[in-house]
PDB file of C-alpha atoms in Angstrom:
ATOM      1  CA  MET H   1     -50.189   3.468 -37.250  1.00  0.00           C
ATOM      2  CA  THR H   2     -53.057   1.241 -36.121  1.00  0.00           C
ATOM      3  CA  ASP H   3     -54.167   0.625 -32.535  1.00  0.00           C
ATOM      4  CA  LYS H   4     -52.979  -2.939 -32.974  1.00  0.00           C
ATOM      5  CA  ASP H   5     -49.495  -1.739 -33.909  1.00  0.00           C
ATOM      6  CA  ASN H   6     -49.409   0.605 -30.902  1.00  0.00           C
ATOM      7  CA  SER H   7     -50.509  -2.192 -28.586  1.00  0.00           C
ATOM      8  CA  ALA H   8     -47.666  -4.378 -29.841  1.00  0.00           C
ATOM      9  CA  ARG H   9     -45.175  -1.557 -29.292  1.00  0.00           C
ATOM     10  CA  ILE H  10     -46.493  -0.894 -25.777  1.00  0.00           C
ATOM     11  CA  GLU H  11     -46.270  -4.570 -24.903  1.00  0.00           C
ATOM     12  CA  ASN H  12     -42.702  -4.674 -26.237  1.00  0.00           C
ATOM     13  CA  VAL H  13     -41.687  -1.617 -24.182  1.00  0.00           C
ATOM     14  CA  LEU H  14     -43.205  -3.052 -21.005  1.00  0.00           C
ATOM     15  CA  LYS H  15     -41.447  -6.355 -21.651  1.00  0.00           C
ATOM     16  CA  GLN H  16     -38.085  -4.600 -21.972  1.00  0.00           C
ATOM     17  CA  VAL H  17     -38.764  -2.623 -18.784  1.00  0.00           C
ATOM     18  CA  ARG H  18     -39.498  -5.867 -16.932  1.00  0.00           C
ATOM     19  CA  LEU H  19     -36.268  -7.413 -18.236  1.00  0.00           C
ATOM     20  CA  LEU H  20     -34.241  -4.377 -17.131  1.00  0.00           C
ATOM     21  CA  LYS H  21     -35.934  -4.436 -13.730  1.00  0.00           C
ATOM     22  CA  ASP H  22     -35.174  -8.141 -13.277  1.00  0.00           C
ATOM     23  CA  LYS H  23     -31.542  -7.537 -14.268  1.00  0.00           C
ATOM     24  CA  HIS H  24     -31.250  -4.654 -11.779  1.00  0.00           C
ATOM     25  CA  GLU H  25     -32.777  -6.671  -8.942  1.00  0.00           C
ATOM     26  CA  LYS H  26     -30.534  -9.659  -9.670  1.00  0.00           C
ATOM     27  CA  LEU H  27     -27.453  -7.441  -9.623  1.00  0.00           C
ATOM     28  CA  ALA H  28     -28.594  -5.806  -6.372  1.00  0.00           C
ATOM     29  CA  GLU H  29     -29.068  -9.270  -4.873  1.00  0.00           C
ATOM     30  CA  ILE H  30     -25.551 -10.336  -5.876  1.00  0.00           C
ATOM     31  CA  THR H  31     -23.798  -7.130  -4.760  1.00  0.00           C
ATOM     32  CA  GLY H  32     -25.975  -6.394  -1.727  1.00  0.00           C
ATOM     33  CA  GLU H  33     -25.931  -2.726  -2.746  1.00  0.00           C
ATOM     34  CA  SER H  34     -29.397  -2.061  -1.360  1.00  0.00           C
ATOM     35  CA  PHE H  35     -28.165  -2.732   2.169  1.00  0.00           C
ATOM     36  CA  ASN H  36     -26.015  -0.086   3.771  1.00  0.00           C
ATOM     37  CA  VAL H  37     -25.500  -0.018   7.520  1.00  0.00           C
ATOM     38  CA  PHE H  38     -25.182   3.788   7.567  1.00  0.00           C
ATOM     39  CA  SER H  39     -28.534   4.157   5.792  1.00  0.00           C
ATOM     40  CA  VAL H  40     -30.202   1.606   8.056  1.00  0.00           C
ATOM     41  CA  LEU H  41     -29.023   3.493  11.144  1.00  0.00           C
ATOM     42  CA  GLY H  42     -30.175   6.817   9.697  1.00  0.00           C
ATOM     43  CA  VAL H  43     -26.764   8.465  10.093  1.00  0.00           C
ATOM     44  CA  GLU H  44     -25.819   9.120   6.457  1.00  0.00           C
ATOM     45  CA  THR H  45     -25.257  12.853   6.936  1.00  0.00           C
ATOM     46  CA  LYS H  46     -24.322  12.951  10.621  1.00  0.00           C
ATOM     47  CA  GLU H  47     -20.956  14.726  10.672  1.00  0.00           C
ATOM     48  CA  VAL H  48     -20.091  13.708  14.239  1.00  0.00           C
ATOM     49  CA  LYS H  49     -21.687  10.281  14.682  1.00  0.00           C
ATOM     50  CA  THR H  50     -20.656   9.013  11.265  1.00  0.00           C
ATOM     51  CA  HIS H  51     -18.071  10.863   9.249  1.00  0.00           C
ATOM     52  CA  SER H  52     -15.721  12.433  11.780  1.00  0.00           C
ATOM     53  CA  SER H  53     -15.831   9.350  13.975  1.00  0.00           C
ATOM     54  CA  ILE H  54     -15.116   6.793  11.266  1.00  0.00           C
ATOM     55  CA  LEU H  55     -12.446   8.916   9.559  1.00  0.00           C
ATOM     56  CA  ALA H  56     -10.634   9.526  12.841  1.00  0.00           C
ATOM     57  CA  GLU H  57     -10.776   5.840  13.746  1.00  0.00           C
ATOM     58  CA  LEU H  58      -9.338   4.789  10.390  1.00  0.00           C
ATOM     59  CA  LEU H  59      -6.589   7.421  10.559  1.00  0.00           C
ATOM     60  CA  ASN H  60      -5.636   6.438  14.102  1.00  0.00           C
ATOM     61  CA  PRO H  61      -2.537   4.163  14.076  1.00  0.00           C
ATOM     62  CA  LYS H  62      -3.788   2.714  17.359  1.00  0.00           C
ATOM     63  CA  GLY H  63      -7.380   2.329  16.120  1.00  0.00           C
ATOM     64  CA  SER H  64      -9.518  -0.732  16.681  1.00  0.00           C
ATOM     65  CA  HIS H  65      -8.902  -1.777  13.054  1.00  0.00           C
ATOM     66  CA  ARG H  66      -5.477  -3.040  14.204  1.00  0.00           C
ATOM     67  CA  GLN H  67      -3.950  -2.198  10.825  1.00  0.00           C
ATOM     68  CA  GLY H  68      -1.403   0.220  12.249  1.00  0.00           C
ATOM     69  CA  THR H  69      -0.397   3.181  10.096  1.00  0.00           C
ATOM     70  CA  VAL H  70      -1.534   1.839   6.718  1.00  0.00           C
ATOM     71  CA  PHE H  71      -4.665   4.019   6.410  1.00  0.00           C
ATOM     72  CA  LEU H  72      -2.896   7.103   7.740  1.00  0.00           C
ATOM     73  CA  LYS H  73      -0.038   6.587   5.293  1.00  0.00           C
ATOM     74  CA  HIS H  74      -2.428   6.513   2.328  1.00  0.00           C
ATOM     75  CA  PHE H  75      -4.150   9.666   3.581  1.00  0.00           C
ATOM     76  CA  LEU H  76      -0.872  11.558   3.958  1.00  0.00           C
ATOM     77  CA  ASN H  77       0.117  10.447   0.467  1.00  0.00           C
ATOM     78  CA  LEU H  78      -3.229  11.730  -0.798  1.00  0.00           C
ATOM     79  CA  MET H  79      -2.533  15.214   0.583  1.00  0.00           C
ATOM     80  CA  SER H  80       0.998  15.152  -0.894  1.00  0.00           C
ATOM     81  CA  SER H  81       2.652  15.118   2.506  1.00  0.00           C
ATOM     82  CA  ASP H  82       6.283  14.004   2.627  1.00  0.00           C
ATOM     83  CA  LEU H  83       6.184  10.950   4.894  1.00  0.00           C
ATOM     84  CA  SER H  84       9.922  11.223   5.569  1.00  0.00           C
ATOM     85  CA  ASN H  85       9.227  14.457   7.462  1.00  0.00           C
ATOM     86  CA  HIS H  86       6.979  12.667   9.946  1.00  0.00           C
ATOM     87  CA  GLY H  87       9.281   9.883  11.100  1.00  0.00           C
ATOM     88  CA  ASN H  88       7.412   7.111  12.883  1.00  0.00           C
ATOM     89  CA  LEU H  89       3.722   7.473  12.000  1.00  0.00           C
ATOM     90  CA  GLU H  90       2.763   5.290  14.952  1.00  0.00           C
ATOM     91  CA  ASP H  91       3.496   8.262  17.209  1.00  0.00           C
ATOM     92  CA  PHE H  92       0.531  10.222  15.817  1.00  0.00           C
ATOM     93  CA  TRP H  93      -2.321  10.881  18.250  1.00  0.00           C
ATOM     94  CA  VAL H  94      -5.727  11.084  16.538  1.00  0.00           C
ATOM     95  CA  GLY H  95      -9.033  12.271  17.978  1.00  0.00           C
ATOM     96  CA  ALA H  96     -12.532  13.233  16.838  1.00  0.00           C
ATOM     97  CA  GLU H  97     -14.538  16.154  18.240  1.00  0.00           C
ATOM     98  CA  VAL H  98     -11.619  17.481  20.267  1.00  0.00           C
ATOM     99  CA  PHE H  99     -12.581  20.284  22.654  1.00  0.00           C
ATOM    100  CA  SER H 100     -10.296  23.313  22.992  1.00  0.00           C
ATOM    101  CA  LYS H 101     -10.618  26.942  24.036  1.00  0.00           C
ATOM    102  CA  TYR H 102     -10.725  27.760  20.316  1.00  0.00           C
ATOM    103  CA  GLY H 103     -13.729  25.532  19.634  1.00  0.00           C
ATOM    104  CA  LYS H 104     -14.440  21.896  18.917  1.00  0.00           C
ATOM    105  CA  ILE H 105     -12.122  20.440  16.273  1.00  0.00           C
ATOM    106  CA  ASP H 106     -13.727  17.777  14.070  1.00  0.00           C
ATOM    107  CA  ILE H 107     -10.610  15.661  13.544  1.00  0.00           C
ATOM    108  CA  LEU H 108      -7.194  16.342  15.039  1.00  0.00           C
ATOM    109  CA  LEU H 109      -3.933  14.548  14.286  1.00  0.00           C
ATOM    110  CA  GLU H 110      -0.875  15.488  16.305  1.00  0.00           C
ATOM    111  CA  LYS H 111       2.657  14.263  16.630  1.00  0.00           C
ATOM    112  CA  LYS H 112       4.705  15.952  19.342  1.00  0.00           C
ATOM    113  CA  ASP H 113       6.958  18.715  17.991  1.00  0.00           C
ATOM    114  CA  ASP H 114       6.477  17.385  14.469  1.00  0.00           C
ATOM    115  CA  ALA H 115       3.010  17.828  12.961  1.00  0.00           C
ATOM    116  CA  CYS H 116      -0.474  19.137  13.598  1.00  0.00           C
ATOM    117  CA  ILE H 117      -3.158  18.233  11.068  1.00  0.00           C
ATOM    118  CA  ILE H 118      -6.627  19.698  11.605  1.00  0.00           C
ATOM    119  CA  ILE H 119      -9.553  18.493   9.501  1.00  0.00           C
ATOM    120  CA  GLU H 120     -12.663  20.652   9.396  1.00  0.00           C
ATOM    121  CA  ASN H 121     -15.342  18.240   8.189  1.00  0.00           C
ATOM    122  CA  LYS H 122     -18.366  19.729   6.402  1.00  0.00           C
ATOM    123  CA  ILE H 123     -21.285  17.635   5.169  1.00  0.00           C
ATOM    124  CA  ASN H 124     -24.326  19.904   5.439  1.00  0.00           C
ATOM    125  CA  ALA H 125     -23.364  22.435   8.120  1.00  0.00           C
ATOM    126  CA  GLY H 126     -22.286  25.954   7.198  1.00  0.00           C
ATOM    127  CA  ASP H 127     -19.103  27.701   8.297  1.00  0.00           C
ATOM    128  CA  GLN H 128     -18.934  29.247  11.750  1.00  0.00           C
ATOM    129  CA  ASP H 129     -17.463  32.664  12.475  1.00  0.00           C
ATOM    130  CA  SER H 130     -13.633  32.570  12.360  1.00  0.00           C
ATOM    131  CA  GLN H 131     -13.736  28.764  12.511  1.00  0.00           C
ATOM    132  CA  LEU H 132     -10.598  27.900  10.535  1.00  0.00           C
ATOM    133  CA  ASN H 133      -8.866  30.979  11.891  1.00  0.00           C
ATOM    134  CA  ARG H 134      -9.482  29.810  15.459  1.00  0.00           C
ATOM    135  CA  TYR H 135      -8.198  26.306  14.714  1.00  0.00           C
ATOM    136  CA  TYR H 136      -5.061  27.803  13.207  1.00  0.00           C
ATOM    137  CA  MET H 137      -4.549  29.822  16.402  1.00  0.00           C
ATOM    138  CA  TYR H 138      -4.881  26.577  18.380  1.00  0.00           C
ATOM    139  CA  ALA H 139      -2.137  24.938  16.309  1.00  0.00           C
ATOM    140  CA  LYS H 140       0.122  28.023  16.435  1.00  0.00           C
ATOM    141  CA  GLU H 141       0.393  27.752  20.220  1.00  0.00           C
ATOM    142  CA  ARG H 142       2.529  24.614  19.910  1.00  0.00           C
ATOM    143  CA  PHE H 143       3.652  24.236  16.294  1.00  0.00           C
ATOM    144  CA  THR H 144       5.500  26.349  13.741  1.00  0.00           C
ATOM    145  CA  ASP H 145       3.787  27.219  10.449  1.00  0.00           C
ATOM    146  CA  GLU H 146       5.547  24.533   8.419  1.00  0.00           C
ATOM    147  CA  ARG H 147       4.304  21.886  10.859  1.00  0.00           C
ATOM    148  CA  ILE H 148       0.633  22.859  10.533  1.00  0.00           C
ATOM    149  CA  LYS H 149      -1.841  21.494   7.973  1.00  0.00           C
ATOM    150  CA  LEU H 150      -5.410  22.794   7.832  1.00  0.00           C
ATOM    151  CA  ILE H 151      -7.751  20.641   5.770  1.00  0.00           C
ATOM    152  CA  TYR H 152     -11.199  21.833   4.726  1.00  0.00           C
ATOM    153  CA  LEU H 153     -13.092  18.661   3.803  1.00  0.00           C
ATOM    154  CA  THR H 154     -16.430  19.032   1.997  1.00  0.00           C
ATOM    155  CA  LEU H 155     -18.566  16.954  -0.341  1.00  0.00           C
ATOM    156  CA  ASP H 156     -17.432  18.881  -3.418  1.00  0.00           C
ATOM    157  CA  GLY H 157     -14.047  20.354  -2.440  1.00  0.00           C
ATOM    158  CA  ARG H 158     -15.233  23.961  -2.275  1.00  0.00           C
ATOM    159  CA  GLU H 159     -13.169  26.694  -0.653  1.00  0.00           C
ATOM    160  CA  PRO H 160     -13.931  27.945   2.875  1.00  0.00           C
ATOM    161  CA  SER H 161     -15.911  31.148   3.266  1.00  0.00           C
ATOM    162  CA  GLU H 162     -14.351  34.469   4.201  1.00  0.00           C
ATOM    163  CA  LYS H 163     -16.335  34.225   7.439  1.00  0.00           C
ATOM    164  CA  SER H 164     -14.371  31.134   8.447  1.00  0.00           C
ATOM    165  CA  LEU H 165     -11.019  32.735   7.556  1.00  0.00           C
ATOM    166  CA  ALA H 166     -11.688  36.069   9.274  1.00  0.00           C
ATOM    167  CA  GLY H 167     -10.585  36.828  12.804  1.00  0.00           C
ATOM    168  CA  GLN H 168      -7.410  37.820  14.593  1.00  0.00           C
ATOM    169  CA  GLY H 169      -5.335  38.447  11.493  1.00  0.00           C
ATOM    170  CA  THR H 170      -7.291  37.025   8.527  1.00  0.00           C
ATOM    171  CA  LEU H 171      -6.081  33.536   7.687  1.00  0.00           C
ATOM    172  CA  ASP H 172      -4.562  33.319   4.212  1.00  0.00           C
ATOM    173  CA  LYS H 173      -6.662  31.003   2.058  1.00  0.00           C
ATOM    174  CA  SER H 174      -3.472  29.463   0.650  1.00  0.00           C
ATOM    175  CA  ARG H 175      -2.825  27.889   4.061  1.00  0.00           C
ATOM    176  CA  VAL H 176      -5.961  25.758   3.692  1.00  0.00           C
ATOM    177  CA  ILE H 177      -5.961  22.440   1.822  1.00  0.00           C
ATOM    178  CA  CYS H 178      -9.358  21.841   0.203  1.00  0.00           C
ATOM    179  CA  MET H 179     -10.349  18.180  -0.106  1.00  0.00           C
ATOM    180  CA  SER H 180     -13.563  16.480  -1.189  1.00  0.00           C
ATOM    181  CA  TYR H 181     -15.511  13.336  -0.461  1.00  0.00           C
ATOM    182  CA  HIS H 182     -16.300  13.181  -4.179  1.00  0.00           C
ATOM    183  CA  SER H 183     -12.751  12.444  -5.293  1.00  0.00           C
ATOM    184  CA  ASP H 184     -10.273  12.460  -2.392  1.00  0.00           C
ATOM    185  CA  ILE H 185     -12.121  10.357   0.174  1.00  0.00           C
ATOM    186  CA  VAL H 186     -13.493   7.942  -2.419  1.00  0.00           C
ATOM    187  CA  ALA H 187      -9.969   7.455  -3.828  1.00  0.00           C
ATOM    188  CA  TRP H 188      -8.449   7.109  -0.337  1.00  0.00           C
ATOM    189  CA  LEU H 189     -11.018   4.466   0.631  1.00  0.00           C
ATOM    190  CA  GLU H 190     -10.173   2.594  -2.562  1.00  0.00           C
ATOM    191  CA  ASP H 191      -6.495   2.508  -1.528  1.00  0.00           C
ATOM    192  CA  CYS H 192      -7.449   1.416   1.994  1.00  0.00           C
ATOM    193  CA  PHE H 193      -9.765  -1.271   0.618  1.00  0.00           C
ATOM    194  CA  LYS H 194      -6.894  -2.903  -1.274  1.00  0.00           C
ATOM    195  CA  GLU H 195      -4.956  -3.243   1.973  1.00  0.00           C
ATOM    196  CA  VAL H 196      -7.668  -5.239   3.766  1.00  0.00           C
ATOM    197  CA  VAL H 197      -9.206  -7.435   1.073  1.00  0.00           C
ATOM    198  CA  ARG H 198      -8.680 -10.454   3.342  1.00  0.00           C
ATOM    199  CA  VAL H 199      -9.958  -8.752   6.486  1.00  0.00           C
ATOM    200  CA  ALA H 200     -13.687  -9.154   5.886  1.00  0.00           C
ATOM    201  CA  PRO H 201     -15.192  -6.947   8.657  1.00  0.00           C
ATOM    202  CA  ILE H 202     -13.017  -3.931   7.813  1.00  0.00           C
ATOM    203  CA  ARG H 203     -13.253  -4.531   4.063  1.00  0.00           C
ATOM    204  CA  GLU H 204     -17.060  -4.490   4.156  1.00  0.00           C
ATOM    205  CA  ILE H 205     -17.234  -1.320   6.273  1.00  0.00           C
ATOM    206  CA  LEU H 206     -14.863   0.441   3.877  1.00  0.00           C
ATOM    207  CA  PHE H 207     -16.966  -0.762   0.943  1.00  0.00           C
ATOM    208  CA  GLN H 208     -20.188   0.507   2.515  1.00  0.00           C
ATOM    209  CA  TYR H 209     -18.645   3.803   3.583  1.00  0.00           C
ATOM    210  CA  GLN H 210     -17.311   4.370   0.066  1.00  0.00           C
ATOM    211  CA  ALA H 211     -20.786   3.614  -1.301  1.00  0.00           C
ATOM    212  CA  LEU H 212     -22.178   6.221   1.088  1.00  0.00           C
ATOM    213  CA  ALA H 213     -19.585   8.790  -0.048  1.00  0.00           C
ATOM    214  CA  ARG H 214     -20.535   8.111  -3.659  1.00  0.00           C
ATOM    215  CA  LYS H 215     -24.223   8.493  -2.851  1.00  0.00           C
ATOM    216  CA  LEU H 216     -23.754  11.778  -0.976  1.00  0.00           C
ATOM    217  CA  THR H 217     -21.732  13.219  -3.847  1.00  0.00           C
ATOM    218  CA  GLY H 218     -24.144  12.156  -6.583  1.00  0.00           C
ATOM    219  CA  GLN H 219     -21.946   9.542  -8.205  1.00  0.00           C
ATOM    220  CA  SER H 220     -23.455   6.779 -10.281  1.00  0.00           C
ATOM    221  CA  THR H 221     -24.797   3.625  -8.681  1.00  0.00           C
ATOM    222  CA  ASN H 222     -26.378   0.500 -10.113  1.00  0.00           C
ATOM    223  CA  GLY H 223     -29.746   2.138  -9.489  1.00  0.00           C
ATOM    224  CA  ASP H 224     -28.718   5.163 -11.554  1.00  0.00           C
ATOM    225  CA  PHE H 225     -27.693   2.943 -14.461  1.00  0.00           C
ATOM    226  CA  PHE H 226     -31.089   1.220 -14.243  1.00  0.00           C
ATOM    227  CA  MET H 227     -32.879   4.580 -14.419  1.00  0.00           C
ATOM    228  CA  ASP H 228     -30.664   5.732 -17.313  1.00  0.00           C
ATOM    229  CA  ASN H 229     -31.490   2.569 -19.272  1.00  0.00           C
ATOM    230  CA  ILE H 230     -35.208   3.029 -18.688  1.00  0.00           C
ATOM    231  CA  VAL H 231     -35.096   6.683 -19.711  1.00  0.00           C
ATOM    232  CA  GLU H 232     -33.128   5.779 -22.852  1.00  0.00           C
ATOM    233  CA  LEU H 233     -35.657   3.096 -23.748  1.00  0.00           C
ATOM    234  CA  LEU H 234     -38.689   5.307 -23.221  1.00  0.00           C
ATOM    235  CA  THR H 235     -37.128   8.258 -25.031  1.00  0.00           C
ATOM    236  CA  LYS H 236     -37.011   6.157 -28.186  1.00  0.00           C
ATOM    237  CA  GLU H 237     -40.733   5.493 -27.791  1.00  0.00           C
ATOM    238  CA  TYR H 238     -41.642   9.004 -26.687  1.00  0.00           C
ATOM    239  CA  ASP H 239     -44.943   9.132 -28.624  1.00  0.00           C
ATOM    240  CA  LEU H 240     -46.221   6.154 -26.609  1.00  0.00           C
ATOM    241  CA  ILE H 241     -45.937   7.856 -23.199  1.00  0.00           C
ATOM    242  CA  PRO H 242     -49.624   8.881 -22.977  1.00  0.00           C
ATOM    243  CA  GLU H 243     -50.673   5.302 -23.769  1.00  0.00           C
ATOM    244  CA  LEU H 244     -48.114   3.868 -21.348  1.00  0.00           C
ATOM    245  CA  GLU H 245     -49.452   6.067 -18.549  1.00  0.00           C
ATOM    246  CA  LYS H 246     -52.954   4.728 -19.180  1.00  0.00           C
ATOM    247  CA  SER H 247     -51.690   1.142 -19.086  1.00  0.00           C
ATOM    248  CA  ILE H 248     -50.050   1.493 -15.664  1.00  0.00           C
ATOM    249  CA  PRO H 249     -52.118   0.128 -12.755  1.00  0.00           C
ATOM    250  CA  GLU H 250     -52.934   2.862 -10.218  1.00  0.00           C
ATOM    251  CA  THR H 251     -51.224   0.896  -7.428  1.00  0.00           C
ATOM    252  CA  LYS H 252     -47.908   1.062  -9.265  1.00  0.00           C
ATOM    253  CA  SER H 253     -48.258   4.402 -10.977  1.00  0.00           C
ATOM    254  CA  THR H 254     -46.268   6.799  -8.762  1.00  0.00           C
ATOM    255  CA  HIS H 255     -42.704   5.604  -9.395  1.00  0.00           C
ATOM    256  CA  THR H 256     -43.345   4.755 -13.029  1.00  0.00           C
ATOM    257  CA  ARG H 257     -44.928   8.133 -13.713  1.00  0.00           C
ATOM    258  CA  GLN H 258     -41.836   9.763 -12.193  1.00  0.00           C
ATOM    259  CA  ILE H 259     -39.734   7.895 -14.755  1.00  0.00           C
ATOM    260  CA  LEU H 260     -42.020   9.010 -17.542  1.00  0.00           C
ATOM    261  CA  GLY H 261     -41.700  12.552 -16.263  1.00  0.00           C
ATOM    262  CA  GLU H 262     -37.906  12.272 -16.461  1.00  0.00           C
ATOM    263  CA  VAL H 263     -38.223  11.176 -20.082  1.00  0.00           C
ATOM    264  CA  GLU H 264     -40.408  14.168 -20.895  1.00  0.00           C
ATOM    265  CA  LYS H 265     -37.940  16.565 -19.274  1.00  0.00           C
ATOM    266  CA  THR H 266     -35.060  14.930 -21.151  1.00  0.00           C
ATOM    267  CA  ASP H 267     -36.902  15.304 -24.441  1.00  0.00           C
ATOM    268  CA  HIS H 268     -37.715  18.978 -23.878  1.00  0.00           C
ATOM    269  CA  HIS H 269     -34.067  19.775 -23.154  1.00  0.00           C
TER     270      HIS H 269
END
């Protein structure tokens, strides 16, 4: 193939990249996906300031959202809890970072003589010694076994460590409900979103928090689809990569070379 032919191919590839980039930027402008209040505030992975606080507020029937029990009801449905056993959901007390002699509980839901739901919320932090065991002991002081729910909430739904279960009489792993941000919280937020489509402030926070949950759990975004399209395009023109690298201005080379690197890795695999 002549240099002239290669030049035409390179120009065609760059043209398609520009078109894909324009399409991505237009979509980002329409959806506003590049703006996320949690990212702007730098609290994406803050378990206390972000996740425990916002989850507790949404679950609280007396929360500032003024939507009553609707979010709590969807959450209890998600964990397959029989709502008829809980009577009036408005009687639930909900708190975040609740101090007790057994340690600080991330999210606590209690209804007098009826139910105790403890959520241990893990984003990046590791398990503490006897953590779930201690929380179970807290609940046992006032509730019978059938009234206690221990939820271990992580990004991927993994099981708690033996270290967390150990303690005064090792806690049986079957007593712990494992939930994930990846599927459970994203699905729950979707249900909540449908309830407040006409309540703009709450709707937008739910939308942004769901976007954050998707980001933290590696789920596809518009940006990912853009990258996938670029990689697919360049993979078809793999032999042109050396020439494409030479044609990239130094001021714009870093990100583009990363894309080219992704293509090379894809090809080798």
